[in-house]
Amino acid sequence: MNNAEIQSWSRSTSIMISKYFRKAGVPQLDADGNQILDEDGEPLLGPEHSAKQVIDRLVDTWRHWGEQYGYFASEMDAWAFADELKYARLPDVGSEFAAVVQHRPQLRLRHNRTKPGPLLCRARFTGELKMSEDSYSAPPHACFIQSPFRRRPRRRGRHLRLLTREARVFKYGSGTGSNFSSIRAEGEPLSGGGTSSGLMSFLKVLDRAAGAIKSGGTTRRAAKMVVVDIDHPDVEEFINWKSNEEKKVAALIAAYSADFNGEAYATVSGQNASNTVRITGDFIDAVINDEEWHLTRRTDGSVHRTVKARDLWNQISDAAWTSADPGLQYDTTINEWHTSPQSGRINGSNPCSEYMFLDDTACNLASLNLMTFYDTASRTFDIESFKHASRLWTIVLEISVLMAQFPTPRSPDEATSSAPSVSATPT
């Protein structure tokens, strides 16, 4: 490796150690590679100790699955695939891929580890949907876009069904995003009498649940995206949610503790998701022309109240400057570029917004370190190597999608229906 590759690999190593090393359950080996036994003669279990262990665990899993399901023409091709993939990881060419894929593969294949989990998987090639044997035989799928209400928006208890689905996704290391704009605003009438408690009351419940579960157990905060349309009556409170909570944190720190990782942030809400406002071309025009903007009820589409478009825009800018949220998604442009418009609208995204597609779909993704293909001395880019690496990692993603598990059937009421659709997305 040259110095640039060593420095890049060093950065990746620190991330791998803190996020992707298995912390327990791995048979321990001595200096000669022999398994260490405890006083009862059982294998001594503990953490992973090297990048080699992680890379071998992952790559050998993909090779095994690929061979099992006919991805390679011969055994020699399978081993060539594995050798190239290990090389691609070592100089940090394949610098990152979905975190959930890194957590669990080969814990059963290599270490004979099992763990029951309430996840669903589709029988390979037959399409039969069934409960998975365990959560280690195959990884949960990586990134989800989930509709809060699925197909029956008025079904009793629908609000808390999403909480259950999100909990399953977070527990097994995946992330999820949803557009919550279909929820009634505060003060809108309920069919049984009375008025709705509003969008924010529901979002705060999900926020606390995400903070309790985290993603993958202990590895990172919940990977969660919350999207709200710019015409929702509660959008102003949503825009300023994190900004206002930051002010509370500052007051708590000033009064009690200077520890930013202490109770201050644990006390306030809105800390377990990325928030995004979904804006339209009409709203942008209203901002440019300094026009009024209607906030509409979710129940009947009538005007709930009217505000100045520029005032909303300024609130978004101020809140983002204060707390880095909310972000923006450009609904009109996104749907104009939609590749499958006959299947429905794009309403939201996965937690990092690099995947935008239909509700109740999922993606798997990876990234390549472009600088490893660029020669700074000659200022040339190795196109052929980049194409080969892209093909290699696309195979990885396709195999991962084939083996993926899901938190529920397509609808909670359809036990025999198909699992959410998926796609493999190299980025």
Short mmCIF file of C-alpha atoms in Angstrom, two decimals:
data_model
loop_
_atom_site.label_atom_id
_atom_site.label_comp_id
_atom_site.label_asym_id
_atom_site.label_seq_id
_atom_site.Cartn_x
_atom_site.Cartn_y
_atom_site.Cartn_z
CA MET A 1 0.00 0.00 0.00
CA ASN A 2 1.07 3.60 -0.52
CA ASN A 3 0.83 6.21 2.25
CA ALA A 4 -2.59 7.44 1.12
CA GLU A 5 -3.98 3.89 1.21
CA ILE A 6 -2.51 3.27 4.68
CA GLN A 7 -4.04 6.49 6.02
CA SER A 8 -7.42 5.66 4.46
CA TRP A 9 -7.32 2.14 5.82
CA SER A 10 -6.45 3.50 9.26
CA ARG A 11 -9.59 5.63 9.24
CA SER A 12 -11.70 2.66 8.20
CA THR A 13 -10.11 0.49 10.87
CA SER A 14 -11.22 2.78 13.67
CA ILE A 15 -14.78 2.71 12.33
CA MET A 16 -14.69 -1.07 11.92
CA ILE A 17 -13.42 -1.59 15.46
CA SER A 18 -15.99 0.67 17.10
CA LYS A 19 -19.01 -0.31 14.99
CA TYR A 20 -18.59 -3.66 13.27
CA PHE A 21 -16.44 -5.91 15.43
CA ARG A 22 -18.58 -8.54 17.11
CA LYS A 23 -18.39 -7.77 20.81
CA ALA A 24 -19.32 -11.27 22.02
CA GLY A 25 -20.09 -14.80 20.93
CA VAL A 26 -16.98 -15.43 18.82
CA PRO A 27 -14.81 -18.50 19.64
CA GLN A 28 -11.41 -17.33 20.89
CA LEU A 29 -8.18 -18.64 19.37
CA ASP A 30 -4.63 -18.82 20.70
CA ALA A 31 -1.52 -17.54 18.88
CA ASP A 32 -1.33 -20.76 16.84
CA GLY A 33 -4.95 -20.51 15.70
CA ASN A 34 -6.23 -23.26 17.99
CA GLN A 35 -9.59 -22.84 19.74
CA ILE A 36 -9.38 -21.96 23.43
CA LEU A 37 -11.57 -24.00 25.77
CA ASP A 38 -12.85 -22.98 29.20
CA GLU A 39 -12.56 -25.09 32.36
CA ASP A 40 -15.64 -27.09 31.34
CA GLY A 41 -14.17 -27.92 27.94
CA GLU A 42 -16.54 -25.57 26.13
CA PRO A 43 -15.31 -23.05 23.53
CA LEU A 44 -14.30 -19.77 25.15
CA LEU A 45 -16.35 -16.99 23.58
CA GLY A 46 -15.48 -13.32 23.28
CA PRO A 47 -15.06 -10.45 20.79
CA GLU A 48 -13.46 -10.24 17.39
CA HIS A 49 -9.89 -8.91 17.52
CA SER A 50 -8.88 -8.12 13.96
CA ALA A 51 -10.07 -6.70 10.65
CA LYS A 52 -9.12 -10.04 9.10
CA GLN A 53 -11.75 -11.79 11.20
CA VAL A 54 -14.44 -9.36 10.06
CA ILE A 55 -13.44 -9.48 6.40
CA ASP A 56 -13.19 -13.29 6.37
CA ARG A 57 -16.56 -13.59 8.12
CA LEU A 58 -18.31 -11.35 5.62
CA VAL A 59 -16.66 -12.43 2.39
CA ASP A 60 -16.84 -16.15 3.12
CA THR A 61 -20.54 -15.71 3.86
CA TRP A 62 -21.21 -14.08 0.50
CA ARG A 63 -19.15 -16.74 -1.27
CA HIS A 64 -21.06 -19.52 0.52
CA TRP A 65 -24.48 -17.99 -0.24
CA GLY A 66 -23.47 -17.29 -3.84
CA GLU A 67 -22.36 -20.89 -4.37
CA GLN A 68 -25.48 -22.20 -2.67
CA TYR A 69 -27.83 -20.30 -4.96
CA GLY A 70 -26.05 -20.53 -8.30
CA TYR A 71 -24.31 -17.17 -8.65
CA PHE A 72 -21.05 -18.72 -9.86
CA ALA A 73 -20.36 -21.00 -12.81
CA SER A 74 -17.78 -23.02 -10.88
CA GLU A 75 -16.11 -23.41 -7.51
CA MET A 76 -13.04 -21.68 -8.93
CA ASP A 77 -15.17 -18.64 -9.85
CA ALA A 78 -16.56 -18.53 -6.32
CA TRP A 79 -13.09 -18.49 -4.78
CA ALA A 80 -11.89 -15.88 -7.29
CA PHE A 81 -14.84 -13.73 -6.25
CA ALA A 82 -13.91 -14.13 -2.58
CA ASP A 83 -10.21 -13.35 -3.18
CA GLU A 84 -11.01 -10.20 -5.16
CA LEU A 85 -13.52 -9.04 -2.58
CA LYS A 86 -11.03 -9.48 0.27
CA TYR A 87 -8.46 -7.53 -1.71
CA ALA A 88 -11.05 -4.81 -2.35
CA ARG A 89 -11.66 -4.46 1.38
CA LEU A 90 -7.99 -4.38 2.36
CA PRO A 91 -6.90 -1.26 0.45
CA ASP A 92 -10.29 0.25 1.33
CA VAL A 93 -11.72 0.20 -2.19
CA GLY A 94 -15.08 -1.01 -0.93
CA SER A 95 -15.08 1.45 1.91
CA GLU A 96 -18.58 1.02 3.25
CA PHE A 97 -21.79 -0.92 2.85
CA ALA A 98 -25.02 -1.22 4.77
CA ALA A 99 -24.24 -1.60 8.46
CA VAL A 100 -26.75 -4.37 9.06
CA VAL A 101 -24.90 -6.53 6.52
CA GLN A 102 -21.74 -6.19 8.59
CA HIS A 103 -23.24 -7.13 11.95
CA ARG A 104 -24.52 -10.65 11.61
CA PRO A 105 -23.44 -12.69 8.54
CA GLN A 106 -21.63 -15.96 9.20
CA LEU A 107 -22.30 -16.00 12.94
CA ARG A 108 -24.18 -19.22 12.29
CA LEU A 109 -22.14 -20.48 9.37
CA ARG A 110 -18.73 -19.96 10.98
CA HIS A 111 -19.39 -19.72 14.72
CA ASN A 112 -22.58 -21.81 15.00
CA ARG A 113 -24.36 -18.94 16.70
CA THR A 114 -28.16 -18.79 16.61
CA LYS A 115 -30.64 -16.26 17.90
CA PRO A 116 -34.41 -16.48 17.46
CA GLY A 117 -36.10 -13.39 16.08
CA PRO A 118 -39.56 -12.33 14.87
CA LEU A 119 -38.49 -11.78 11.29
CA LEU A 120 -39.91 -13.02 8.00
CA CYS A 121 -38.03 -14.36 5.03
CA ARG A 122 -39.03 -15.56 1.59
CA ALA A 123 -38.05 -19.09 0.62
CA ARG A 124 -35.37 -18.77 -2.05
CA PHE A 125 -36.92 -18.80 -5.53
CA THR A 126 -40.24 -20.39 -4.44
CA GLY A 127 -41.67 -17.18 -3.03
CA GLU A 128 -43.14 -18.79 0.11
CA LEU A 129 -43.22 -16.39 3.06
CA LYS A 130 -42.33 -17.90 6.44
CA MET A 131 -40.89 -17.06 9.83
CA SER A 132 -37.11 -17.23 9.77
CA GLU A 133 -35.31 -19.95 11.69
CA ASP A 134 -33.06 -17.42 13.42
CA SER A 135 -31.76 -13.90 12.96
CA TYR A 136 -28.17 -14.98 12.20
CA SER A 137 -28.69 -17.34 9.25
CA ALA A 138 -29.34 -14.33 7.03
CA PRO A 139 -29.22 -10.59 7.68
CA PRO A 140 -32.30 -8.42 8.10
CA HIS A 141 -32.67 -6.16 5.10
CA ALA A 142 -30.78 -2.88 5.31
CA CYS A 143 -32.83 0.29 4.75
CA PHE A 144 -36.61 0.59 4.74
CA ILE A 145 -39.20 3.13 3.67
CA GLN A 146 -42.33 2.30 5.66
CA SER A 147 -45.82 3.72 5.35
CA PRO A 148 -47.16 4.55 8.82
CA PHE A 149 -50.54 3.02 8.09
CA ARG A 150 -49.96 0.51 5.29
CA ARG A 151 -53.11 -0.34 3.33
CA ARG A 152 -55.81 0.33 5.93
CA PRO A 153 -55.32 3.89 7.20
CA ARG A 154 -58.44 3.86 9.39
CA ARG A 155 -57.89 0.50 11.07
CA ARG A 156 -58.13 0.56 14.87
CA GLY A 157 -54.76 0.66 16.62
CA ARG A 158 -52.95 1.56 13.41
CA HIS A 159 -50.73 4.18 15.06
CA LEU A 160 -48.87 1.68 17.23
CA ARG A 161 -48.37 -0.91 14.48
CA LEU A 162 -45.56 1.19 13.05
CA LEU A 163 -43.90 1.27 16.47
CA THR A 164 -43.75 -2.53 16.44
CA ARG A 165 -42.33 -2.64 12.91
CA GLU A 166 -39.73 0.02 13.70
CA ALA A 167 -38.70 -1.83 16.86
CA ARG A 168 -38.00 -4.99 14.86
CA VAL A 169 -36.05 -3.05 12.26
CA PHE A 170 -33.89 -1.24 14.84
CA LYS A 171 -33.26 -4.33 16.96
CA TYR A 172 -31.65 -6.17 14.07
CA GLY A 173 -29.54 -3.25 12.89
CA SER A 174 -31.59 -1.78 10.05
CA GLY A 175 -32.92 1.72 9.52
CA THR A 176 -36.29 3.09 8.47
CA GLY A 177 -37.91 6.25 7.17
CA SER A 178 -41.56 7.31 6.95
CA ASN A 179 -43.67 10.24 5.81
CA PHE A 180 -46.08 11.01 8.65
CA SER A 181 -48.13 13.64 6.85
CA SER A 182 -51.29 11.52 6.83
CA ILE A 183 -51.65 11.90 10.61
CA ARG A 184 -54.32 14.38 11.71
CA ALA A 185 -53.15 17.74 12.96
CA GLU A 186 -53.72 18.93 16.49
CA GLY A 187 -57.34 20.00 16.87
CA GLU A 188 -58.73 18.12 13.87
CA PRO A 189 -62.01 16.32 14.68
CA LEU A 190 -62.10 12.61 15.46
CA SER A 191 -64.86 10.35 14.18
CA GLY A 192 -65.83 9.35 17.70
CA GLY A 193 -65.95 12.91 18.98
CA GLY A 194 -63.28 15.15 20.41
CA THR A 195 -60.14 16.31 18.61
CA SER A 196 -56.78 14.86 17.64
CA SER A 197 -53.75 15.32 19.87
CA GLY A 198 -51.78 16.01 16.71
CA LEU A 199 -48.78 14.87 14.75
CA MET A 200 -46.14 15.77 17.33
CA SER A 201 -47.60 13.67 20.13
CA PHE A 202 -47.26 10.59 17.94
CA LEU A 203 -43.74 11.48 16.75
CA LYS A 204 -42.55 11.89 20.35
CA VAL A 205 -43.73 8.38 21.22
CA LEU A 206 -41.78 6.90 18.30
CA ASP A 207 -38.75 9.01 19.19
CA ARG A 208 -38.59 7.61 22.73
CA ALA A 209 -39.02 4.06 21.46
CA ALA A 210 -36.18 4.51 18.97
CA GLY A 211 -33.92 5.84 21.72
CA ALA A 212 -34.63 2.81 23.89
CA ILE A 213 -33.98 0.20 21.21
CA LYS A 214 -31.18 1.70 19.10
CA SER A 215 -29.93 0.02 15.93
CA GLY A 216 -28.28 -3.36 16.25
CA GLY A 217 -28.62 -3.25 20.01
CA THR A 218 -25.58 -1.29 21.21
CA THR A 219 -23.76 -0.23 18.08
CA ARG A 220 -25.32 3.11 17.19
CA ARG A 221 -28.37 5.30 17.62
CA ALA A 222 -31.53 4.33 15.77
CA ALA A 223 -31.26 5.02 12.04
CA LYS A 224 -34.58 6.81 11.55
CA MET A 225 -35.98 9.43 9.15
CA VAL A 226 -39.12 11.46 9.83
CA VAL A 227 -40.68 13.30 6.88
CA VAL A 228 -43.53 15.84 7.02
CA ASP A 229 -45.11 17.68 4.08
CA ILE A 230 -44.89 21.48 3.96
CA ASP A 231 -48.71 21.83 3.90
CA HIS A 232 -49.33 19.90 7.14
CA PRO A 233 -51.04 22.07 9.79
CA ASP A 234 -48.46 21.02 12.43
CA VAL A 235 -45.45 21.65 10.19
CA GLU A 236 -44.29 24.75 12.10
CA GLU A 237 -44.02 22.82 15.35
CA PHE A 238 -42.21 20.05 13.48
CA ILE A 239 -39.80 22.51 11.85
CA ASN A 240 -38.82 23.98 15.22
CA TRP A 241 -38.90 20.74 17.21
CA LYS A 242 -35.17 20.09 17.45
CA SER A 243 -34.27 23.76 17.60
CA ASN A 244 -36.49 24.26 20.64
CA GLU A 245 -35.17 21.08 22.26
CA GLU A 246 -31.59 22.37 21.80
CA LYS A 247 -32.54 25.44 23.82
CA LYS A 248 -33.74 23.18 26.61
CA VAL A 249 -30.45 21.27 26.47
CA ALA A 250 -28.46 24.49 26.75
CA ALA A 251 -30.49 25.51 29.81
CA LEU A 252 -30.06 22.12 31.46
CA ILE A 253 -26.32 22.07 30.81
CA ALA A 254 -25.94 25.58 32.20
CA ALA A 255 -27.89 24.66 35.32
CA TYR A 256 -26.68 21.15 36.04
CA SER A 257 -23.86 19.69 34.00
CA ALA A 258 -21.44 20.47 31.18
CA ASP A 259 -21.53 16.86 30.01
CA PHE A 260 -23.09 16.88 26.55
CA ASN A 261 -23.43 13.09 26.72
CA GLY A 262 -25.15 13.23 30.09
CA GLU A 263 -28.75 13.69 31.16
CA ALA A 264 -29.39 16.86 29.19
CA TYR A 265 -29.89 15.19 25.82
CA ALA A 266 -31.47 12.12 27.42
CA THR A 267 -34.11 14.37 28.94
CA VAL A 268 -35.35 16.12 25.80
CA SER A 269 -37.17 14.70 22.79
CA GLY A 270 -36.38 14.56 19.09
CA GLN A 271 -32.85 13.18 19.39
CA ASN A 272 -33.30 9.81 17.70
CA ALA A 273 -34.17 10.71 14.12
CA SER A 274 -33.28 12.94 11.23
CA ASN A 275 -36.15 15.31 10.43
CA THR A 276 -37.02 16.43 6.90
CA VAL A 277 -39.62 18.77 5.43
CA ARG A 278 -40.98 17.75 2.05
CA ILE A 279 -41.51 20.84 -0.12
CA THR A 280 -43.19 21.28 -3.51
CA GLY A 281 -42.56 23.43 -6.55
CA ASP A 282 -45.66 25.44 -5.69
CA PHE A 283 -44.22 26.25 -2.27
CA ILE A 284 -40.94 27.42 -3.79
CA ASP A 285 -42.91 29.68 -6.15
CA ALA A 286 -44.86 31.06 -3.18
CA VAL A 287 -41.60 31.84 -1.37
CA ILE A 288 -40.13 33.58 -4.43
CA ASN A 289 -43.30 35.62 -4.99
CA ASP A 290 -43.86 36.33 -1.29
CA GLU A 291 -47.30 34.70 -1.34
CA GLU A 292 -49.46 33.08 1.30
CA TRP A 293 -49.38 29.32 1.86
CA HIS A 294 -52.31 27.14 2.92
CA LEU A 295 -51.92 24.44 5.58
CA THR A 296 -54.56 21.80 4.92
CA ARG A 297 -56.42 19.34 7.13
CA ARG A 298 -55.66 15.67 6.75
CA THR A 299 -59.28 14.59 7.14
CA ASP A 300 -60.98 16.55 4.34
CA GLY A 301 -58.25 18.62 2.64
CA SER A 302 -59.80 21.92 3.69
CA VAL A 303 -57.67 24.90 4.66
CA HIS A 304 -56.78 24.71 8.36
CA ARG A 305 -54.97 28.07 8.41
CA THR A 306 -52.90 30.28 6.14
CA VAL A 307 -49.34 31.54 6.70
CA LYS A 308 -46.72 33.45 4.73
CA ALA A 309 -44.59 31.10 2.64
CA ARG A 310 -41.45 33.12 3.35
CA ASP A 311 -42.11 32.89 7.08
CA LEU A 312 -42.10 29.09 6.84
CA TRP A 313 -38.94 29.22 4.73
CA ASN A 314 -37.20 31.44 7.28
CA GLN A 315 -38.23 29.12 10.12
CA ILE A 316 -36.69 26.18 8.24
CA SER A 317 -33.46 28.14 7.70
CA ASP A 318 -33.22 29.29 11.32
CA ALA A 319 -33.96 25.82 12.72
CA ALA A 320 -31.42 24.16 10.42
CA TRP A 321 -28.78 26.71 11.43
CA THR A 322 -29.53 26.10 15.11
CA SER A 323 -29.83 22.32 15.19
CA ALA A 324 -28.95 20.99 11.69
CA ASP A 325 -32.57 19.90 11.21
CA PRO A 326 -34.86 19.87 9.34
CA GLY A 327 -33.44 18.86 6.01
CA LEU A 328 -35.32 19.27 2.74
CA GLN A 329 -36.72 16.87 0.15
CA TYR A 330 -38.03 18.32 -3.11
CA ASP A 331 -41.24 16.40 -3.66
CA THR A 332 -42.14 17.77 -7.10
CA THR A 333 -38.69 17.23 -8.62
CA ILE A 334 -38.27 13.81 -7.01
CA ASN A 335 -41.54 12.56 -8.49
CA GLU A 336 -40.79 14.09 -11.88
CA TRP A 337 -37.65 11.90 -11.93
CA HIS A 338 -39.54 8.85 -10.56
CA THR A 339 -38.58 5.69 -12.49
CA SER A 340 -41.75 3.73 -11.57
CA PRO A 341 -44.56 6.32 -11.38
CA GLN A 342 -47.31 3.82 -12.28
CA SER A 343 -46.60 1.97 -9.02
CA GLY A 344 -47.28 5.00 -6.82
CA ARG A 345 -45.74 8.23 -5.56
CA ILE A 346 -42.44 8.67 -3.77
CA ASN A 347 -43.35 10.09 -0.36
CA GLY A 348 -40.21 9.63 1.70
CA SER A 349 -36.78 8.06 1.99
CA ASN A 350 -34.58 5.77 4.01
CA PRO A 351 -32.74 7.31 7.01
CA CYS A 352 -29.92 8.88 4.97
CA SER A 353 -32.08 9.89 1.96
CA GLU A 354 -29.87 8.19 -0.63
CA TYR A 355 -32.73 5.76 -1.30
CA MET A 356 -36.03 7.30 -2.44
CA PHE A 357 -38.70 4.99 -3.74
CA LEU A 358 -42.17 3.62 -3.01
CA ASP A 359 -43.55 3.18 0.51
CA ASP A 360 -42.98 -0.27 2.01
CA THR A 361 -39.89 -1.04 -0.02
CA ALA A 362 -36.31 -1.63 1.04
CA CYS A 363 -32.84 -1.26 -0.41
CA ASN A 364 -29.34 -2.55 0.12
CA LEU A 365 -26.45 -0.29 -0.73
CA ALA A 366 -22.69 0.07 -0.78
CA SER A 367 -20.16 2.77 -1.61
CA LEU A 368 -16.80 2.74 -3.32
CA ASN A 369 -13.85 4.92 -2.35
CA LEU A 370 -13.29 6.82 -5.59
CA MET A 371 -9.88 8.09 -4.55
CA THR A 372 -8.46 4.57 -4.71
CA PHE A 373 -9.13 4.65 -8.46
CA TYR A 374 -7.57 8.07 -8.99
CA ASP A 375 -3.86 8.59 -9.66
CA THR A 376 -3.03 12.05 -8.32
CA ALA A 377 0.36 12.13 -10.07
CA SER A 378 -1.03 11.56 -13.57
CA ARG A 379 -4.48 12.96 -12.76
CA THR A 380 -6.16 9.95 -14.36
CA PHE A 381 -9.07 7.81 -13.23
CA ASP A 382 -8.88 4.03 -13.66
CA ILE A 383 -12.26 3.50 -15.33
CA GLU A 384 -11.84 -0.21 -16.01
CA SER A 385 -10.97 -1.01 -12.39
CA PHE A 386 -13.89 1.10 -11.22
CA LYS A 387 -16.28 -0.78 -13.53
CA HIS A 388 -14.94 -4.10 -12.26
CA ALA A 389 -15.29 -3.07 -8.62
CA SER A 390 -18.86 -1.88 -9.29
CA ARG A 391 -19.73 -5.25 -10.80
CA LEU A 392 -18.14 -7.06 -7.86
CA TRP A 393 -20.07 -5.10 -5.25
CA THR A 394 -23.32 -5.37 -7.21
CA ILE A 395 -22.99 -9.15 -6.90
CA VAL A 396 -22.52 -8.73 -3.15
CA LEU A 397 -25.67 -6.62 -2.92
CA GLU A 398 -27.72 -9.01 -5.04
CA ILE A 399 -26.69 -11.93 -2.83
CA SER A 400 -27.52 -9.89 0.30
CA VAL A 401 -30.97 -9.02 -1.06
CA LEU A 402 -31.64 -12.69 -1.86
CA MET A 403 -30.87 -13.70 1.73
CA ALA A 404 -32.60 -10.77 3.45
CA GLN A 405 -35.25 -10.96 6.16
CA PHE A 406 -38.09 -8.52 6.85
CA PRO A 407 -40.02 -7.33 9.92
CA THR A 408 -43.57 -8.10 8.69
CA PRO A 409 -45.60 -9.24 5.70
CA ARG A 410 -46.65 -6.49 3.27
CA SER A 411 -49.67 -5.79 5.48
CA PRO A 412 -50.10 -6.77 9.16
CA ASP A 413 -53.44 -8.35 8.20
CA GLU A 414 -52.14 -10.41 5.28
CA ALA A 415 -50.14 -13.27 6.78
CA THR A 416 -49.77 -15.01 3.45
CA SER A 417 -48.92 -11.95 1.37
CA SER A 418 -45.53 -11.18 -0.08
CA ALA A 419 -42.77 -9.46 1.85
CA PRO A 420 -41.85 -5.84 1.02
CA SER A 421 -40.19 -5.43 -2.36
CA VAL A 422 -36.47 -4.80 -2.42
CA SER A 423 -33.71 -3.43 -4.58
CA ALA A 424 -29.95 -3.51 -4.54
CA THR A 425 -28.51 -0.03 -4.96
CA PRO A 426 -24.78 0.57 -5.45
CA THR A 427 -24.00 4.24 -4.79
#
